[in-house]
XYZ file of C-alpha atoms in Angstrom:
560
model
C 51.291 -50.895 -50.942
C 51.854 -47.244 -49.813
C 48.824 -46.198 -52.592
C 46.575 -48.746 -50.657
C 47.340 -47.137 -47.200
C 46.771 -43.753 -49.028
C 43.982 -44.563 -50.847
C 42.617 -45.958 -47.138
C 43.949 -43.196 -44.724
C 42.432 -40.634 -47.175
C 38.656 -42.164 -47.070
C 38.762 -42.788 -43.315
C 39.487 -39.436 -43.054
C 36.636 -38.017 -45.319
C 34.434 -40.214 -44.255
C 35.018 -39.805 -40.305
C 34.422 -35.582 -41.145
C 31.124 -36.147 -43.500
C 29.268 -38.404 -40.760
C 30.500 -36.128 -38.338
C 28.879 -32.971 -40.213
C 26.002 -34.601 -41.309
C 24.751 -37.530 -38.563
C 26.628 -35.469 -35.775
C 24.856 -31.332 -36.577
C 22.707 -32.039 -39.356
C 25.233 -29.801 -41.770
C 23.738 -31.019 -45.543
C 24.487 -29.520 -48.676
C 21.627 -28.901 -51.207
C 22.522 -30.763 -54.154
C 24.281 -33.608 -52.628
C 20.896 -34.006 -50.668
C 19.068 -33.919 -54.077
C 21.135 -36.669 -55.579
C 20.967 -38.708 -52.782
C 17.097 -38.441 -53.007
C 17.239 -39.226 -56.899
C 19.294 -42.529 -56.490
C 16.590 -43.310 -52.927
C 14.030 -43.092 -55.845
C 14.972 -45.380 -58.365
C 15.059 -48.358 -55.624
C 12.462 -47.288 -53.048
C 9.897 -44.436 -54.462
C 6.238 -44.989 -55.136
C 7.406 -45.811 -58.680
C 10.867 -47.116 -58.812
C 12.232 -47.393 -62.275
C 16.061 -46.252 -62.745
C 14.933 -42.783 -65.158
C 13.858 -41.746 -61.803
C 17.668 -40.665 -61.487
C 16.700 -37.477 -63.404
C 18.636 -35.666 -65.989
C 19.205 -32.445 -64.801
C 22.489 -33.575 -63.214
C 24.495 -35.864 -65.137
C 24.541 -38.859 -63.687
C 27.461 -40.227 -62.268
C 27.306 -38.900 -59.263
C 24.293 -41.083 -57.973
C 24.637 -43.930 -60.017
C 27.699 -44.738 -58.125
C 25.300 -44.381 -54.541
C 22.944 -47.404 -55.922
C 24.624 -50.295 -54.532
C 25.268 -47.969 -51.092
C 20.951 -47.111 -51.241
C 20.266 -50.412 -51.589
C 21.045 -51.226 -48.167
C 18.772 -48.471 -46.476
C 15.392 -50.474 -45.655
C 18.449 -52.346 -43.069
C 20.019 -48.867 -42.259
C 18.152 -46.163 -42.751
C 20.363 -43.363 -41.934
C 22.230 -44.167 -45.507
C 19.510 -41.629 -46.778
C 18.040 -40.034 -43.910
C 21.394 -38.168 -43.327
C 22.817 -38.647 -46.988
C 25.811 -40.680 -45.754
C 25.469 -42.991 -49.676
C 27.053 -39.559 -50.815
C 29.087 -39.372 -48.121
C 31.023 -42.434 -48.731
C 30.935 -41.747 -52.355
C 32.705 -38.511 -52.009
C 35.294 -40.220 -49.458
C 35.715 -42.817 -51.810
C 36.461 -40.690 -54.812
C 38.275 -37.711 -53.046
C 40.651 -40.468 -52.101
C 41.091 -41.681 -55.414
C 42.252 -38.114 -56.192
C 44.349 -38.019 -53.330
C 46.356 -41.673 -54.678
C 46.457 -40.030 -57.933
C 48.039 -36.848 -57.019
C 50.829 -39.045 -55.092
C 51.108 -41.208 -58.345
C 52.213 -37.824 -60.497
C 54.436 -37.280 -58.096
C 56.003 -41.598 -58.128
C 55.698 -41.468 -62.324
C 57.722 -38.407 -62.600
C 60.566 -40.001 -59.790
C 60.394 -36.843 -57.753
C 61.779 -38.389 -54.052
C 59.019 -39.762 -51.603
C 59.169 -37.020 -49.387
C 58.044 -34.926 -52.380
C 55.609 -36.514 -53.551
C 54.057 -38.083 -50.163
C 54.184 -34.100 -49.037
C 52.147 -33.199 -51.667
C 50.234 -35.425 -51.200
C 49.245 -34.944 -47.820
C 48.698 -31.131 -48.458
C 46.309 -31.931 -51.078
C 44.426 -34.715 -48.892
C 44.288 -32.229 -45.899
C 43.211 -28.976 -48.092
C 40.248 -27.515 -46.607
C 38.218 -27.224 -49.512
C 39.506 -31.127 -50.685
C 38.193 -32.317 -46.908
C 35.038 -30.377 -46.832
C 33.842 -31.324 -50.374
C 35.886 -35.307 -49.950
C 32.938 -35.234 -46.833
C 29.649 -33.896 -48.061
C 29.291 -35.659 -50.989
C 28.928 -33.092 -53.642
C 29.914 -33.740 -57.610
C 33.235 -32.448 -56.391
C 35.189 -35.417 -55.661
C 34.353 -37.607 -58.507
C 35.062 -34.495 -61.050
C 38.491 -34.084 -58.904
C 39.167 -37.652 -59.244
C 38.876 -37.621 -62.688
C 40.443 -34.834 -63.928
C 43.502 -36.000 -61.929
C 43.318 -39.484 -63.286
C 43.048 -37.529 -66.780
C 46.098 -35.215 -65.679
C 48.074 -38.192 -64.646
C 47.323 -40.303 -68.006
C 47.735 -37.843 -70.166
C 51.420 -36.700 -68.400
C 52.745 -39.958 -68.666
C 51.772 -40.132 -72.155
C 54.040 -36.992 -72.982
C 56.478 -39.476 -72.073
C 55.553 -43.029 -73.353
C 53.666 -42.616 -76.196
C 51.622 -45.632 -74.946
C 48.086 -45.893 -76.477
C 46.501 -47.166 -73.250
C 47.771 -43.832 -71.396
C 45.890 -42.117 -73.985
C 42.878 -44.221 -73.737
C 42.778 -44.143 -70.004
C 43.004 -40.191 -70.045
C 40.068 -40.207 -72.925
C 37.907 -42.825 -70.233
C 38.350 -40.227 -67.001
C 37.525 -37.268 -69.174
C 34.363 -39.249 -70.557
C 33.286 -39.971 -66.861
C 34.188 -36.234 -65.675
C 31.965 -35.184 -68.146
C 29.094 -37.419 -66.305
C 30.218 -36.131 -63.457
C 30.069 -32.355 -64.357
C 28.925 -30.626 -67.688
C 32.403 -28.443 -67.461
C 34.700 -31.446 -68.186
C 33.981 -30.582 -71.593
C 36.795 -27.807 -71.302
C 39.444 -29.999 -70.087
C 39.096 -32.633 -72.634
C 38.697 -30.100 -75.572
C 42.482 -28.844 -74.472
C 43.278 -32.319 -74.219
C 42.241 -33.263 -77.353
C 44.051 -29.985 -79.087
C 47.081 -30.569 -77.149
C 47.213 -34.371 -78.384
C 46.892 -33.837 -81.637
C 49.270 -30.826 -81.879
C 51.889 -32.951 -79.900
C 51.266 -35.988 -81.999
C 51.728 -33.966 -85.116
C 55.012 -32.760 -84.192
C 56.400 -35.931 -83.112
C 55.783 -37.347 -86.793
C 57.812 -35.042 -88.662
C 58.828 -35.766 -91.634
C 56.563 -39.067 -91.999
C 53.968 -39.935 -94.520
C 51.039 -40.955 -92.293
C 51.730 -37.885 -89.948
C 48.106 -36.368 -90.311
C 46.683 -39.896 -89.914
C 48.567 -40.469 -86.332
C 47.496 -37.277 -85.218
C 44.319 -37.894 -86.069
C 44.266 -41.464 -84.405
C 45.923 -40.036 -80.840
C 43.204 -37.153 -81.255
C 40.315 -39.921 -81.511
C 41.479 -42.074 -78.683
C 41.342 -39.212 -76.327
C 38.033 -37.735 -77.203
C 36.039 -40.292 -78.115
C 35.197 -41.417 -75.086
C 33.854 -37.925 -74.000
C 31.912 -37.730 -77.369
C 30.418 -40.958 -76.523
C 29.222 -39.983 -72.975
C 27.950 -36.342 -74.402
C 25.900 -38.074 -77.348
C 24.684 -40.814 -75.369
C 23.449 -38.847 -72.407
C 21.946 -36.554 -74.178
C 19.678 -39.468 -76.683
C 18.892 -40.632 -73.465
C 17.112 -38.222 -71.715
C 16.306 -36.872 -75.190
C 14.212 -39.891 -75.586
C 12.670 -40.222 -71.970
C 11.645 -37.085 -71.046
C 12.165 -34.999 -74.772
C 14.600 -32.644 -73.556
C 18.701 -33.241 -74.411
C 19.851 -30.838 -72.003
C 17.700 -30.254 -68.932
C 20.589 -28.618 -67.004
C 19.850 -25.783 -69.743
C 16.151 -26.004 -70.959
C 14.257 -27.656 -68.137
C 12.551 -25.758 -65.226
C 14.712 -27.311 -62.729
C 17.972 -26.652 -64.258
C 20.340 -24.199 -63.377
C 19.479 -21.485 -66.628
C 15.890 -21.603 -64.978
C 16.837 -21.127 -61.497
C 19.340 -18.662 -62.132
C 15.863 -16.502 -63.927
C 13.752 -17.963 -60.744
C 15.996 -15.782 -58.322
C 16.147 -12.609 -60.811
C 19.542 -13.195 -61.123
C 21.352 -11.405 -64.625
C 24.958 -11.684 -66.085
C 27.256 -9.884 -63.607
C 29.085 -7.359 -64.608
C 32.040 -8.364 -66.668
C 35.042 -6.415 -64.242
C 33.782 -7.902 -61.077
C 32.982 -11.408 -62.286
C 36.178 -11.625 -63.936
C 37.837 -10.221 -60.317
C 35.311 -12.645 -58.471
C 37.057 -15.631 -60.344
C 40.410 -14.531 -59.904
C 39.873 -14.000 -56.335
C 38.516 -17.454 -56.139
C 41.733 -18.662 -57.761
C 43.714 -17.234 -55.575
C 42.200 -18.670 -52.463
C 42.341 -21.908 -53.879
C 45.745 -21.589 -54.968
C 47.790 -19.045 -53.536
C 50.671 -20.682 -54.824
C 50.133 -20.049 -58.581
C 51.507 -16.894 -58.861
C 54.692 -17.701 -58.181
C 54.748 -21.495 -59.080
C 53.021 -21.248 -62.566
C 56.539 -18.914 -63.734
C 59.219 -20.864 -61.745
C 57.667 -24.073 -62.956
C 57.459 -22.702 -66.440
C 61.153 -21.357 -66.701
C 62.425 -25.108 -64.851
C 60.814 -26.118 -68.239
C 61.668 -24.253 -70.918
C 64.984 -25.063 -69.554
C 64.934 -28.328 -69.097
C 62.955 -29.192 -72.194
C 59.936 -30.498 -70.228
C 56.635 -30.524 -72.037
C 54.922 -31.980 -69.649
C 54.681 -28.867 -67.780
C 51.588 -27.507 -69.980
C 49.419 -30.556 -69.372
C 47.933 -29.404 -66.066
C 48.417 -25.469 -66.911
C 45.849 -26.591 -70.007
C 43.370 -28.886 -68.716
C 42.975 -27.333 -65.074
C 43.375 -23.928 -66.823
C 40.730 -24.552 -69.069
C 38.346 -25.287 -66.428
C 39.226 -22.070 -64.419
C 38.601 -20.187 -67.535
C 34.984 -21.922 -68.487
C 33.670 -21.053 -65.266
C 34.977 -17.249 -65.180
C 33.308 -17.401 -68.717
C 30.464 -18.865 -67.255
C 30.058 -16.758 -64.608
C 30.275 -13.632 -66.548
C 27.631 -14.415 -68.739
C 25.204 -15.143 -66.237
C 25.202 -18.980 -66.794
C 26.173 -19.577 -63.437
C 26.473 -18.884 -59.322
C 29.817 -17.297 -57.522
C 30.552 -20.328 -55.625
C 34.002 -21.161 -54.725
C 33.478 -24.745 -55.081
C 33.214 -24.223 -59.242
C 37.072 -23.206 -59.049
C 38.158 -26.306 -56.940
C 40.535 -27.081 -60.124
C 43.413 -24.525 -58.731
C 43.742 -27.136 -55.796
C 45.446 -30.284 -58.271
C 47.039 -27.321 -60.496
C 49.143 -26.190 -57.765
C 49.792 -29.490 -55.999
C 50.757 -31.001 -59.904
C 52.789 -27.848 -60.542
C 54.317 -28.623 -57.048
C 55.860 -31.834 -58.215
C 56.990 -30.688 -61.391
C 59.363 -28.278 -59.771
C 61.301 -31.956 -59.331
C 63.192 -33.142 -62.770
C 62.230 -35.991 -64.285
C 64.200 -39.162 -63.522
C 63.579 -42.573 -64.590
C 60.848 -44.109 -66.795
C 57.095 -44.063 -65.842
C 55.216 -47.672 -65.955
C 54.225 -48.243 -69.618
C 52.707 -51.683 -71.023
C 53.830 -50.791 -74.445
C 56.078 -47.450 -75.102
C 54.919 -46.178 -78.296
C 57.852 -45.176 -81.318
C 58.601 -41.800 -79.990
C 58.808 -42.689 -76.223
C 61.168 -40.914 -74.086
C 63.478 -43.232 -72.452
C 65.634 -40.990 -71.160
C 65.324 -39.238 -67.924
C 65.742 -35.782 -70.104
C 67.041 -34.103 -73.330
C 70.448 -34.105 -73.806
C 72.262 -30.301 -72.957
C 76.210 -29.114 -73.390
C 77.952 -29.446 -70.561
C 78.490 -26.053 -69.004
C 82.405 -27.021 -68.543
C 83.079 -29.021 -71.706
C 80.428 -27.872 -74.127
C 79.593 -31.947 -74.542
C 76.802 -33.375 -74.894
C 75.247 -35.416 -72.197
C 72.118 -36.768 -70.533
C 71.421 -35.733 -67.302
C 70.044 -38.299 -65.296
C 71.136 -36.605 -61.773
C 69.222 -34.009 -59.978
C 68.634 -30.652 -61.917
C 66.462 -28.803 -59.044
C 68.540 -28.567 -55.668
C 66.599 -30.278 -52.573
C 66.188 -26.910 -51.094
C 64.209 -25.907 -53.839
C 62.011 -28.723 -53.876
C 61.725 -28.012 -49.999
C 60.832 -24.222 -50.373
C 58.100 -25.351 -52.767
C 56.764 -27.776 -50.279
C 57.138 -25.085 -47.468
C 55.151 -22.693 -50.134
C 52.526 -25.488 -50.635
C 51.919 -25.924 -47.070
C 51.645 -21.809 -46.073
C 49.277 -21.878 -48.991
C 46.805 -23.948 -46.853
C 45.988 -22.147 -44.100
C 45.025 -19.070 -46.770
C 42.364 -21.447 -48.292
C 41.053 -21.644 -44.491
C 40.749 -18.443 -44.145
C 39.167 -17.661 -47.897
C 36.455 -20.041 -46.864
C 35.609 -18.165 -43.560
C 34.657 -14.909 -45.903
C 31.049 -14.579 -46.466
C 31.542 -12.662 -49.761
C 33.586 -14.809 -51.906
C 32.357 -18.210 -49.985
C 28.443 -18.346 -49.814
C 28.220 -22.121 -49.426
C 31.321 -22.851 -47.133
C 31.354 -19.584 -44.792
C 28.698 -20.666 -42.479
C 30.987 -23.860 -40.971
C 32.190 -22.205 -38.641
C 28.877 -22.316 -36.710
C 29.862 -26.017 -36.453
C 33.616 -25.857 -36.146
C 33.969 -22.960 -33.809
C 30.501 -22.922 -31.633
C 30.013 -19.929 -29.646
C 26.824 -19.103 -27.651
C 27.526 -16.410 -26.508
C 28.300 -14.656 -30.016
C 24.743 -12.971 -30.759
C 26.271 -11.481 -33.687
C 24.288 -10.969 -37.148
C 26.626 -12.985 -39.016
C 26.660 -15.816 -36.603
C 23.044 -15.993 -36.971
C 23.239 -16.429 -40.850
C 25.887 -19.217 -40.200
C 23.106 -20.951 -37.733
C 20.098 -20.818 -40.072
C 22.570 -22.014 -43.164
C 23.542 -24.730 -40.508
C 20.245 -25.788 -40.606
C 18.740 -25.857 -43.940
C 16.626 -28.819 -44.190
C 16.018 -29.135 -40.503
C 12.831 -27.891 -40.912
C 12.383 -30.428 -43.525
C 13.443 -32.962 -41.416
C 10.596 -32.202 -39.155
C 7.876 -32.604 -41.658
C 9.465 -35.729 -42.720
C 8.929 -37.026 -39.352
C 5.380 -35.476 -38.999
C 4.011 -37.276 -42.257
C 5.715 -40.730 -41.110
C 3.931 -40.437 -37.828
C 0.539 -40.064 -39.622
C 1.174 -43.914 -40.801
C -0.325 -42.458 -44.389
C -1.073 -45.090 -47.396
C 1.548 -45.488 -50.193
C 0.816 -42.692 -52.886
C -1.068 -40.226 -50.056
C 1.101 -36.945 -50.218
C 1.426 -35.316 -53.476
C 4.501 -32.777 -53.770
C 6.993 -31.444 -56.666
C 11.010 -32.109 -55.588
C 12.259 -28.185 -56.484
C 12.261 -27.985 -52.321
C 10.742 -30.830 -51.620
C 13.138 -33.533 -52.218
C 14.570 -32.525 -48.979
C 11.200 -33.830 -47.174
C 11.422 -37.374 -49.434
C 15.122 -37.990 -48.466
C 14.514 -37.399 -44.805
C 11.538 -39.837 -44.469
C 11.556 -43.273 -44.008
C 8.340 -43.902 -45.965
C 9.575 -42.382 -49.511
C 6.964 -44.516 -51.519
C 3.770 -42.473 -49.684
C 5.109 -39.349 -51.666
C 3.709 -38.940 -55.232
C 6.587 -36.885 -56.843
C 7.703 -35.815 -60.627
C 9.610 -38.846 -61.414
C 6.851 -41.344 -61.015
C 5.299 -41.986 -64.299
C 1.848 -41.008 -63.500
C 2.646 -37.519 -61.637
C 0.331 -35.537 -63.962
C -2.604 -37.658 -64.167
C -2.377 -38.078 -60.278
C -1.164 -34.031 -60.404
C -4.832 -33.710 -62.638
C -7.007 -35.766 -60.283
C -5.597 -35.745 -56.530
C -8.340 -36.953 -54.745
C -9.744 -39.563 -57.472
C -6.287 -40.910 -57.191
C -5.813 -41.424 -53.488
C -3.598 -38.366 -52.621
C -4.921 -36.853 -49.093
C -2.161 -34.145 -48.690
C -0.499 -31.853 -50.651
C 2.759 -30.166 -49.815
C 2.833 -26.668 -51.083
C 5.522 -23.566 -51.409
C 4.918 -19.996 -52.336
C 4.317 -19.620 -55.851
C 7.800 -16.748 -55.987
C 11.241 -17.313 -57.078
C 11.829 -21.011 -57.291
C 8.439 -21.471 -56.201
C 7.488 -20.499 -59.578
C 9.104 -23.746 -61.551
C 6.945 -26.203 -58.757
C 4.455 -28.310 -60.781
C 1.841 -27.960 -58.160
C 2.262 -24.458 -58.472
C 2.035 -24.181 -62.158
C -1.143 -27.074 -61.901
C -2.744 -24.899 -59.030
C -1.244 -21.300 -58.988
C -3.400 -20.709 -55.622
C -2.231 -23.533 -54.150
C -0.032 -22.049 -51.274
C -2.822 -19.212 -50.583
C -6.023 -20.605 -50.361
C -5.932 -24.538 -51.483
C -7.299 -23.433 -54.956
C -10.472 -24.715 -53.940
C -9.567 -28.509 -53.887
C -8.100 -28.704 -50.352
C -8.042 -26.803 -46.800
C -5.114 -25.879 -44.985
C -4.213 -28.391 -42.403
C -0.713 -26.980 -41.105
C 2.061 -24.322 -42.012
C 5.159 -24.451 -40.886
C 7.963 -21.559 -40.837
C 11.524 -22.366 -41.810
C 14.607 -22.107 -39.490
C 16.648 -23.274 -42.907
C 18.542 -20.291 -45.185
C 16.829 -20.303 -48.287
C 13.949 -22.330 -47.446
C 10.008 -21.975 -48.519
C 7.588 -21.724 -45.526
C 5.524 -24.998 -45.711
C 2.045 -25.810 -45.803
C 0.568 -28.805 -46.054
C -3.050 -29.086 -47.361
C -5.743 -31.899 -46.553
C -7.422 -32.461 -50.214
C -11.203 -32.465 -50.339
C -12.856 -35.955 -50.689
C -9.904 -37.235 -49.153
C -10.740 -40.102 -47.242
């Protein structure tokens, strides 16, 4: 009962602050707005067909907006304003939230422990921001707690279906996010290590380890093979994030961006660490000396998998692979709050439907007695209540330094510029206020044209346009099936031909920087200049949006 009310205080929340940023001031992030526009076209495009999701993203993310998109012919503003990802993000964020608390029940730390924790995770800036805007966040936070959670009860019970359940949330963190790959290769070393021990001195001791290895990373292996036949097959790429010219290798070359520096990418990522989790520094070595004395393996589960995913995108990052955004070291939040509850011993026995041979029934290992050197199990307290309560008290003071990292323009590029919408001031005229407006409004301008091409009452199939910018124009409109994009299955022939095939308008960017990878670019490199002699400009329009092309839209030739 209390994981319901959780579960349903936690997406109430979320989902009260998403509509609230994006219905209430229009604040949209990029690729959340991009995956709500892929799921919008395999229902209600020009050419709906479910490939239409893309595979530059993997595709969890907007698979689970379908049934929420299928309701926006009734209510449109499930796309218009991107509230499907909204509630998607709410939905999962609060999963992470009930899993989190569920560490905390599993392990028998006292309620006030673990419902604290709780609550500090649920009301973490970062956790409400990206629980409300409906970025890949939340589902890859969901899982990889599910996975944590699993896989820590496992060090206990030895249960197959604890292993198999951490294997399944890897699998679907991996088509959430390409980086779960990390996590569930530490899982899968730290199985079979772990299962290998526990067999000593047993003939089939290489075949157990072997078996617990299997049930943990199958599933991932499953999702990485099968995602990547799939869009193998469709579109002839395996890896678009990588090799297309709309995934993130490309754009990364699009904006002249290089591998940074190795010094300041790897202070960069342990900056970002530290904002995240100010608490590490001194949790990670109490935590770890509560264990080594008390015996406690399950210490290294989250120090591994959330570790591991710290370390991928510092890698990452170095080598140029990737952006400096804070959100890509969101795993320090659940490290800390997981490390948090582990400063509690263990007591009691975590739910198991069948404890394997070497499950540990006992609250803990057996230690001397410091009086009468005997041996005995301690099933009382270990960790004073005033420890537990200074770790909370650390926990919470850790919060309002994650506020404050995200107000810094140079370490938080994407989350800096909401305080235009938390803290309005009109009277601040400042040059850094004026960055947080225009980020503010990225894809107003958008928005505009949207509502410009709808007014025109055009035929299905009349505006042709590539989705590197313009997906943001699709999403906003409430005629998505009178845009002839990449995903429909004729986009080159119609790309070819414009005017034999019906389109009267073309929507065009500047062929620079991102510009570069738009098909209509690479079809007509003149396009945005001078119409490229098959259409005349019929309206440009400047952007108020950060990062934003300036629009113009051309009237083909012949068009009727």
């Amino acid at each position: 009962m209390r994981t319901r009310w959780i579960f349903a205080a936690s997406t109430l929340l979320y989902l009260a602050a998403g509509t609230w940023l994006s219905a209430g001031n229009g604040f949209l992030m990029g690729d959340a707005l991009s995956r709500v526009s892929a799921t919008q076209a395999t229902l209600f495009s020009r050419d709906p067909h479910l490939s239409a999701i893309g595979f530059v993203f993997t595709p969890l993310t907007s698979l689970a907006q379908l049934p929420m998109v299928a309701f926006a012919q009734w209510f449109p503003g499930i796309t218009t304003w991107g509230l499907s990802g909204v509630l998607m993000s709410a939905l999962f964020m609060a999963g992470a939230v009930v899993m989190v608390f569920g560490i905390g029940t599993d392990r028998g730390a006292p309620l006030w422990l673990s419902g604290g924790v709780a609550v500090l995770f649920a009301l973490n800036p970062m956790v409400v921001f990206y629980g409300a805007n409906g970025m890949s966040e939340a589902p890859f936070l969901f899982c990889l707690c599910w996975a944590l959670r699993r896989l820590i009860r496992w060090m206990r019970t030895d249960d197959a279906n604890d292993l198999t359940a951490c294997g399944i949330a890897l699998g679907l963190a991996y088509l959430t996010r390409y980086d779960a790959l990390a996590p569930a290769a530490a899982a899968g070393a730290l199985v079979f290590v772990v299962a290998y021990r526990r067999c000593r001195g047993e003939d089939n001791r290489w075949h157990s380890a072997i078996m617990d290895f299997i049930l943990v990373v199958l599933p991932v292996a499953a999702a990485f093979v099968v995602w990547a036949a799939t869009s193998w097959l469709i579109t002839g790429l395996a890896f678009q994030q990588f090799s297309s010219q709309y995934g993130n290798s490309s754009i990364l070359q699009q904006s002249s961006s290089s591998a940074t520096e190795t010094t300041a990418a790897l202070e960069y990522s342990t900056a970002a660490t530290l904002i995240l989790g100010p608490a590490l520094p001194l949790l990670v070595p109490i935590v770890t000396a509560l264990a080594v004395r008390r015996r406690d393996t399950q210490v290294v589960v989250p120090i591994l998998l959330c570790g591991s995913v710290l370390a991928f995108q510092a890698f990452s990052y170095a080598s140029g692979s990737t952006f400096a955004f804070l959100r890509f070291y969101v795993a320090a939040i659940p490290l800390a709050a997981v490390l948090a509850l582990q400063v509690s011993p263990v007591r009691g026995f975590p739910p198991s439907r069948r404890p394997g041979r070497h499950a540990k029934t006992a609250a803990t290992e057996p230690e001397p007695d410091r009086i009468t050197g005997r041996h005995r199990v301690r099933t009382g307290w270990r960790a004073p209540a005033v420890g537990m309560a200074l770790t909370l008290i650390l926990l919470a003071g850790a919060v309002p330094l994650t506020a404050w990292g995200m107000s810094s323009h140079a370490i938080s590029v994407q989350e800096y510029s909401l305080g235009a919408v938390l803290f309005p001031d009109p009277d601040n005229a400042s040059e850094r206020r004026a960055d947080e407006h225009r980020i503010a409004a990225t894809f107003s301008t958008e928005r505009r044209l949207a509502n410009y091409l709808d007014a025109m009452n055009l035929p299905r199939g009349a505006v042709l346009m590539d989705t590197v910018y313009g997906f943001a124009v699709v999403v906003a409109s409430h005629r998505p099936d009178q845009f002839v994009v990449p995903s429909d299955r004729d986009f080159v022939r119609v790309l070819n031909r414009p005017a034999e095939r019906g389109v009267k308008y073309i929507l065009a960017v500047p062929n620079t920087g991102r510009g570069t990878s738009d098909a209509v670019n690479r079809r007509y490199p003149t396009m945005y200049e001078n119409g490229s002699g098959i259409a005349t400009l019929a309206l440009e329009a400047p952007n108020d949006g950060a990062g934003q092309p300036e629009w113009r839209i051309y009237r083909v030739l012949g068009a009727d």
